[in-house]
Structure formats: structure tokens, C-alpha cells
CSV table of C-alpha atoms in Angstrom, one decimal:
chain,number,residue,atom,x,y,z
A,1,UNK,CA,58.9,-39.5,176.7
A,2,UNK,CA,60.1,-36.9,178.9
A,3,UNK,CA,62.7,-34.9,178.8
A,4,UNK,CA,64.8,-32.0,180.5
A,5,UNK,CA,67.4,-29.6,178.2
A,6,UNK,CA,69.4,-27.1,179.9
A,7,UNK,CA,72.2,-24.8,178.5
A,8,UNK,CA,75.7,-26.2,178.8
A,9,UNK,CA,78.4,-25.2,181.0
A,10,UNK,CA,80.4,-24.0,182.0
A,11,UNK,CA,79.0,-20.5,183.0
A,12,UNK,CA,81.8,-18.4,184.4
A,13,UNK,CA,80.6,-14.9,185.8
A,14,UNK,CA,82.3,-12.4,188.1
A,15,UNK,CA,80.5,-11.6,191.8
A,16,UNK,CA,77.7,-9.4,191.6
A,17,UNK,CA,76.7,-11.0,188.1
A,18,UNK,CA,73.5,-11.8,187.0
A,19,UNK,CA,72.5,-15.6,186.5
A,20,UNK,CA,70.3,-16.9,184.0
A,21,UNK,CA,70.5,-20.7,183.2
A,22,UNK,CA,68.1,-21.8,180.9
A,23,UNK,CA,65.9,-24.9,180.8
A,24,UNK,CA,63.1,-26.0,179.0
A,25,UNK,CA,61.3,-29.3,178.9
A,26,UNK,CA,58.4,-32.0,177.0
A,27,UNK,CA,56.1,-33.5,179.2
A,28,UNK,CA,52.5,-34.4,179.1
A,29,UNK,CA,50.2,-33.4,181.3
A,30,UNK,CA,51.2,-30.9,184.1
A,31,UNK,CA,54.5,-31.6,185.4
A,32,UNK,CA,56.1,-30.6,188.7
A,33,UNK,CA,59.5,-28.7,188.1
A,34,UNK,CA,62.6,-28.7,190.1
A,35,UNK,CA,66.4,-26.7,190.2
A,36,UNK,CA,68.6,-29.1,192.5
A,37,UNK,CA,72.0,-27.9,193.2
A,38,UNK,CA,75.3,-29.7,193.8
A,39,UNK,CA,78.1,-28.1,195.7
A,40,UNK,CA,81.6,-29.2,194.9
A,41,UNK,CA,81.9,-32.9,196.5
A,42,UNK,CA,78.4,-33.0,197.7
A,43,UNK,CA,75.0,-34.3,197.1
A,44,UNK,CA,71.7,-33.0,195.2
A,45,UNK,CA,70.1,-30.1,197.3
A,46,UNK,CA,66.8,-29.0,196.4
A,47,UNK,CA,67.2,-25.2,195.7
A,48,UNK,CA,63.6,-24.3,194.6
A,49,UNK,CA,60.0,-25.8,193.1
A,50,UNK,CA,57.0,-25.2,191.2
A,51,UNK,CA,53.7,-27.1,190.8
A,52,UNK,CA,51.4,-25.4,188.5
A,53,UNK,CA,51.9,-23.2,185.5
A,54,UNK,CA,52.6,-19.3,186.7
A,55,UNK,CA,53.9,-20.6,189.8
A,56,UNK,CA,57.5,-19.0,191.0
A,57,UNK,CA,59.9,-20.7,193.1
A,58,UNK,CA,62.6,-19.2,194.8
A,59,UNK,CA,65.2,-19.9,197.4
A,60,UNK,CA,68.7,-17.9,198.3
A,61,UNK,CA,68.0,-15.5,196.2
A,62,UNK,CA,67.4,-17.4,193.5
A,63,UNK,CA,64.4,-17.5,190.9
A,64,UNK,CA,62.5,-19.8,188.6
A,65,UNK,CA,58.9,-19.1,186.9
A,66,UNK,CA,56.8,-22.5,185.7
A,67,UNK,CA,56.0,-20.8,182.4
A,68,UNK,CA,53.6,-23.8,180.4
A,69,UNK,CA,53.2,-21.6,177.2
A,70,UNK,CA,57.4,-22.2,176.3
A,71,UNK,CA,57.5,-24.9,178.6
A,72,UNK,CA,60.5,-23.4,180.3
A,73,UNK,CA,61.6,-23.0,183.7
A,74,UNK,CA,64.8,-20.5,183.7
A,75,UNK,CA,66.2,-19.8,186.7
A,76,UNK,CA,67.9,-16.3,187.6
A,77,UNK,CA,69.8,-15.0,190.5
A,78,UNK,CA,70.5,-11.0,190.3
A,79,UNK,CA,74.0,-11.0,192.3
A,80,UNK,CA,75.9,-14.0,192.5
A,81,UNK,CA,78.4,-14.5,194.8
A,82,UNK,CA,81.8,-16.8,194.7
A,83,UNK,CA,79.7,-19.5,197.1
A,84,UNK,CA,77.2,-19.9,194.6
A,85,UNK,CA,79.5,-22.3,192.5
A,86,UNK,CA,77.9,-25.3,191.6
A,87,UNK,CA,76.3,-27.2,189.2
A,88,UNK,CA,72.7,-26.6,188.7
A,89,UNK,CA,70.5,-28.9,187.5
A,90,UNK,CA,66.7,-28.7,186.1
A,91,UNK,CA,64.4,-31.7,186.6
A,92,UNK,CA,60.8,-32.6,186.3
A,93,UNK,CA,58.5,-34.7,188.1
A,94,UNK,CA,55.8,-36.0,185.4
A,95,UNK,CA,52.8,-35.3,187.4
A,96,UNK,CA,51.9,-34.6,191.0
A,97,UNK,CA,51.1,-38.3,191.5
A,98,UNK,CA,52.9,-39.9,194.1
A,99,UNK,CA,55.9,-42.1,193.2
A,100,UNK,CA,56.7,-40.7,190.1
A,101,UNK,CA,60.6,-40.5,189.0
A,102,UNK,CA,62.5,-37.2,188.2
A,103,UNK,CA,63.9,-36.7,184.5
A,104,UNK,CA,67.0,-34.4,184.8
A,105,UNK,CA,68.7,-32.4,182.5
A,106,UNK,CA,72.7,-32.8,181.7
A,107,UNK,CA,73.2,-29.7,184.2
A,108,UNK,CA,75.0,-26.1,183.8
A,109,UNK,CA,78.2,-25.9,186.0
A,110,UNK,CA,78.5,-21.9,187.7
A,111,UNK,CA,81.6,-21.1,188.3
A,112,UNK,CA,81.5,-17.2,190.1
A,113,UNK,CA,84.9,-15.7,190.7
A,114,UNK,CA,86.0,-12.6,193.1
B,1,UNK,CA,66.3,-31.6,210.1
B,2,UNK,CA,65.7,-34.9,209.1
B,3,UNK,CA,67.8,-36.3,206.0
B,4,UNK,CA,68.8,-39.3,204.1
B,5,UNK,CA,72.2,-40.6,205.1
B,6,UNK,CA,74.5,-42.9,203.0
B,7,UNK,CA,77.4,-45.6,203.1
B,8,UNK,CA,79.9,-45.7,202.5
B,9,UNK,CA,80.6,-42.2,200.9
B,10,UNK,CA,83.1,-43.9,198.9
B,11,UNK,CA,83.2,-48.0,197.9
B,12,UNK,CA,86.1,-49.1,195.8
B,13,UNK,CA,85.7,-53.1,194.1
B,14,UNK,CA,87.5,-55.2,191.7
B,15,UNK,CA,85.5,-56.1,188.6
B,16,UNK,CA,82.8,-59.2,189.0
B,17,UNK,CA,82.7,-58.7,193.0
B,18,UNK,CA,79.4,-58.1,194.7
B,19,UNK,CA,78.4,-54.4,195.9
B,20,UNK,CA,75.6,-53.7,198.6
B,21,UNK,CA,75.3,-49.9,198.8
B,22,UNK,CA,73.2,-48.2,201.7
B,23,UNK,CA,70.9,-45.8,202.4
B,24,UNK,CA,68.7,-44.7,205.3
B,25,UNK,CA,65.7,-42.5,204.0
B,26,UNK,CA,63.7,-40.0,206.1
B,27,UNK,CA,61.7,-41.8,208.8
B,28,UNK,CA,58.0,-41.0,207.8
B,29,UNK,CA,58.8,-41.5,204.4
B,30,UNK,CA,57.2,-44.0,202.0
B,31,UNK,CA,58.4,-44.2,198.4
B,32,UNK,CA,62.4,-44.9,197.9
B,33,UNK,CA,64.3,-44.1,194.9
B,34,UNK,CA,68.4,-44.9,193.3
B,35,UNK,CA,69.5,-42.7,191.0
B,36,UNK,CA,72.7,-42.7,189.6
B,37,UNK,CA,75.4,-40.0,187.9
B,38,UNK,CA,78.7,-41.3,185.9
B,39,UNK,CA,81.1,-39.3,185.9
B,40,UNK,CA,80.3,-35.6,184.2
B,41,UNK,CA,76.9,-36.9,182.9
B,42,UNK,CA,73.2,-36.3,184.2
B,43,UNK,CA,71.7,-37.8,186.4
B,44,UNK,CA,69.3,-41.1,185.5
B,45,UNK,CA,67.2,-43.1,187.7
B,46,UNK,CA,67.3,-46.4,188.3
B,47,UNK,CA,64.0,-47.6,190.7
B,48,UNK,CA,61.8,-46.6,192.3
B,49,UNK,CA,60.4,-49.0,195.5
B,50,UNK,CA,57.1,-48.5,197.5
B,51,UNK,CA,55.1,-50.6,199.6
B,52,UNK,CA,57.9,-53.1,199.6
B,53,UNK,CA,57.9,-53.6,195.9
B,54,UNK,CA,59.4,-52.0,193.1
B,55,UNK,CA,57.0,-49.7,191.3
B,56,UNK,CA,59.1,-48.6,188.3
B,57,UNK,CA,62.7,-49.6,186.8
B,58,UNK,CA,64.7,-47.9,184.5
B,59,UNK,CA,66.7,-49.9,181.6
B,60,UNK,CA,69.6,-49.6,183.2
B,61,UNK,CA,68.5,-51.2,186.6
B,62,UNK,CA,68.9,-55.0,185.0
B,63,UNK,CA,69.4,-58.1,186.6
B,64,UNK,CA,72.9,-57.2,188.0
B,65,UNK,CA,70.6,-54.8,190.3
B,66,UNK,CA,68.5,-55.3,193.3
B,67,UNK,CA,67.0,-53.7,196.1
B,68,UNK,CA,66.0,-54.2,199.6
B,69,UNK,CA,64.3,-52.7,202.6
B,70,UNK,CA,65.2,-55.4,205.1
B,71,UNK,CA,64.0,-53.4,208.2
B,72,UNK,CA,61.9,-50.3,208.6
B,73,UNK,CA,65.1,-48.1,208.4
B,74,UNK,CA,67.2,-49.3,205.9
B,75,UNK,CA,67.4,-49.4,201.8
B,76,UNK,CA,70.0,-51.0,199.9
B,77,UNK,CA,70.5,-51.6,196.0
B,78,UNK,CA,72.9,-54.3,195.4
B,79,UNK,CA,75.1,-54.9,192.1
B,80,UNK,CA,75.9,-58.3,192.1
B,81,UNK,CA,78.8,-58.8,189.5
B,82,UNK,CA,80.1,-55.2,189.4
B,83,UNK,CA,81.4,-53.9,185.7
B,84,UNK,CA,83.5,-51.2,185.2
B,85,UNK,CA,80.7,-49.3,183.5
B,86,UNK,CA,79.2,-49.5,186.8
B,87,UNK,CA,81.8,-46.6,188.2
B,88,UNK,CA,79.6,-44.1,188.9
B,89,UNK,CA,77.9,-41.3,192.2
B,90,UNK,CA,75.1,-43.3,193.3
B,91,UNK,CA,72.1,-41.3,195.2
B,92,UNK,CA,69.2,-42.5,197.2
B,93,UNK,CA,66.3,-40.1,197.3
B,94,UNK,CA,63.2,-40.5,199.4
B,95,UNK,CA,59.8,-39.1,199.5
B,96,UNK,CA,56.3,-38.4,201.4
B,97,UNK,CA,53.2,-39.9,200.9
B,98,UNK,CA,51.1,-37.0,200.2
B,99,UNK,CA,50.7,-35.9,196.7
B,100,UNK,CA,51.5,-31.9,197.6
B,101,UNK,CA,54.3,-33.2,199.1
B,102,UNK,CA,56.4,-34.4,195.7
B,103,UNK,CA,59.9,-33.1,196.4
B,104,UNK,CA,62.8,-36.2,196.9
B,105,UNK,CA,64.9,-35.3,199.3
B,106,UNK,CA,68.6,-36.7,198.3
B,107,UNK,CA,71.7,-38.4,200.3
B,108,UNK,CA,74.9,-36.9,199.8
B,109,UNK,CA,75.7,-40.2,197.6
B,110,UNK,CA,78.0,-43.0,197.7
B,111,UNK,CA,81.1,-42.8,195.0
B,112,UNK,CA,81.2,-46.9,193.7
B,113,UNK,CA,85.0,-46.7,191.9
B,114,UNK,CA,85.1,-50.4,190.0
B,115,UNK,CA,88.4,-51.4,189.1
């Protein structure tokens, strides 16, 4: 079946930091991939997307390349700042069909400090 | 900008009582979705509903679980003997028809505390 691993938490970096959370996936066929944040108390947020192998997403700074030959989908962020904590979580969508569920991973909690 | 709204944000119930969560999805939207999140875990899907049928279900969405759209606005999943495994974030995503269009767009969740 499908599945989404991402590195465990928690990530604790200073401001100005660079990000990298790691996530890979198994999927067959060509999967849609997702990073959804969640703020402290909140809900999911979409932060970025890719559709297609090669594809990058970004959003706020942040960055995430669809790479299909190590089925990964990392996502990066140069300078972090303290608003950036959250937890970050990688998902997948199976295939650009409509209707299809998303598979998340267990999800990296950022914490940035000042 | 449109979104999906939620209520209650937070529902608390004794154990064995009935539960009807609700969610109001983006207006043009067609396929509905439950996910939910226990406490410090991942997130895991529970059903998926289009057309006014339910197009996939997770193992976890048993017969405790069912959902409605009862009007063109509104979608509820209802527990209806709540356990206390049951605690958990619940989420309600929604989504376009078109198949470029594949992002869910998520509520800020409902907190179901069973005691």
C-alpha cells in the first residue's frame, strides 16, 4: 500500500537556520505530493504541492522538489524564523484521479527559537 | 477566501453517548472527506463521500461511523456509541471536481474529548 515516512521530531533550530525535513514515500504510479502545516492549536494548512516528477513547490519561503528517482520530497526553508513553529507534515495523494485519499506521514515538529 | 468551517471546535461526551460532528465544505466543491489525528499521532483517513455516497472507507470508519450531507451545505460524520479510543482532532477536508485541481482544503478541526 502506500505510505509516507518523514524524519522524527522534534527539530529545534535557532532563527536564521536552515530547514531540511526529510520525507520519502512508496506509491505506485505517479503520485501527487503534499507538505501541510499545522500551527500550534490550528488546523492542516496546505504549505506547498507537486504533481509530476521534477516539479518544485514552494510557498513562504519554503521548498520541496518531487524527485521520482529516491522517491523523496524534502522540504527546505533557508532562514527560518520563530513563527515558523509547527509541525510539518508530508502526504501523498495516490494519483491525480479525483477522489483519491491522502496517506500522511507521522509529522516533524519545528520548533525555531530567538 | 472561501474555507471549510467546523463545529464545535471542541465536543466533550461520556462514553456510549451519540456524537454528530459538523462540517461545512467549500461551496463548489464536490468530493468530502474525515480524517482524523489522536493525540501526537498522524493523521489517517476515515471516508471519503461523493455524489452522495461513500466512495472509499478506511478500517477504522466501522459501524459506529456514519456520514451525511443532509442539505447542499452541510457534512456530518456521526459516532454513535462513542469509546474512549474515539478521543481524538477530527478534520473535514473538501475538494474540486477537476482532476488538476487535487489539493483538500482542511477545517480547523473539531477536538471530540470522550470521557
Amino acid at each position: 500500500g502506500n505510505s509516507v515516512t518523514q524524519m522524527e521530531g522534534p527539530v529545534t533550530l535557532s532563527e536564521e537556520a536552515f530547514l531540511t525535513i526529510n520525507c520519502t514515500y512508496t506509491a505506485t504510479g505517479y503520485p501527487s505530493l503534499f507538505w501541510y502545516v499545522q500551527y500550534p492549536g490550528e488546523g492542516l494548512q496546505l504549505l506547498l504541492k507537486a504533481t509530476k516528477a521534477d516539479d518544485k513547490g514552494s510557498n513562504k519561503g519554503f521548498e520541496a522538489t518531487y524527485r521520482k528517482e529516491t522517491t523523496s520530497f524534502h522540504l527546505e526553508k533557508g532562514s527560518v524564523q520563530v513563527s515558523d513553529s509547527a509541525v510539518y507534515f508530508c502526504a501523498l495523494s495516490p494519483s491525480k484521479a479525483a477522489g483519491n485519499k491522502l496517506t500522511f506521514g507521522g509529522g516533524t515538529r519545528v520548533l525555531v527559537k530567538p | 477566501e472561501p474555507e471549510v468551517t467546523q463545529t464545535p471546535s471542541h465536543q466533550v461526551t461520556q462514553m456510549g453517548q451519540e456524537v454528530i460532528l459538523r462540517c461545512v465544505p467549500i461551496s463548489n466543491h464536490l468530493y468530502f472527506y474525515w480524517y482524523r489525528q489522536i493525540l501526537g499521532q498522524k493523521v489517517e483517513f476515515l471516508v471519503s463521500f461523493y455524489n452522495n455516497e461513500i466512495s472509499e472507507k478506511s478500517e477504522i470508519f466501522d459501524d459506529q461511523f456514519s456520514v451525511e450531507r443532509p442539505d447542499g451545505s452541510n457534512f456530518t460524520l456521526k459516532i454513535r456509541s462513542t469509546k474512549l479510543e474515539d478521543s481524538a482532532m477530527y478534520f473535514c477536508a473538501s475538494k474540486g471536481v477537476l482532476a488538476v485541481t487535487d489539493t483538500q482544503y482542511f477545517g480547523p478541526g473539531t477536538r471530540l474529548t470522550v470521557l
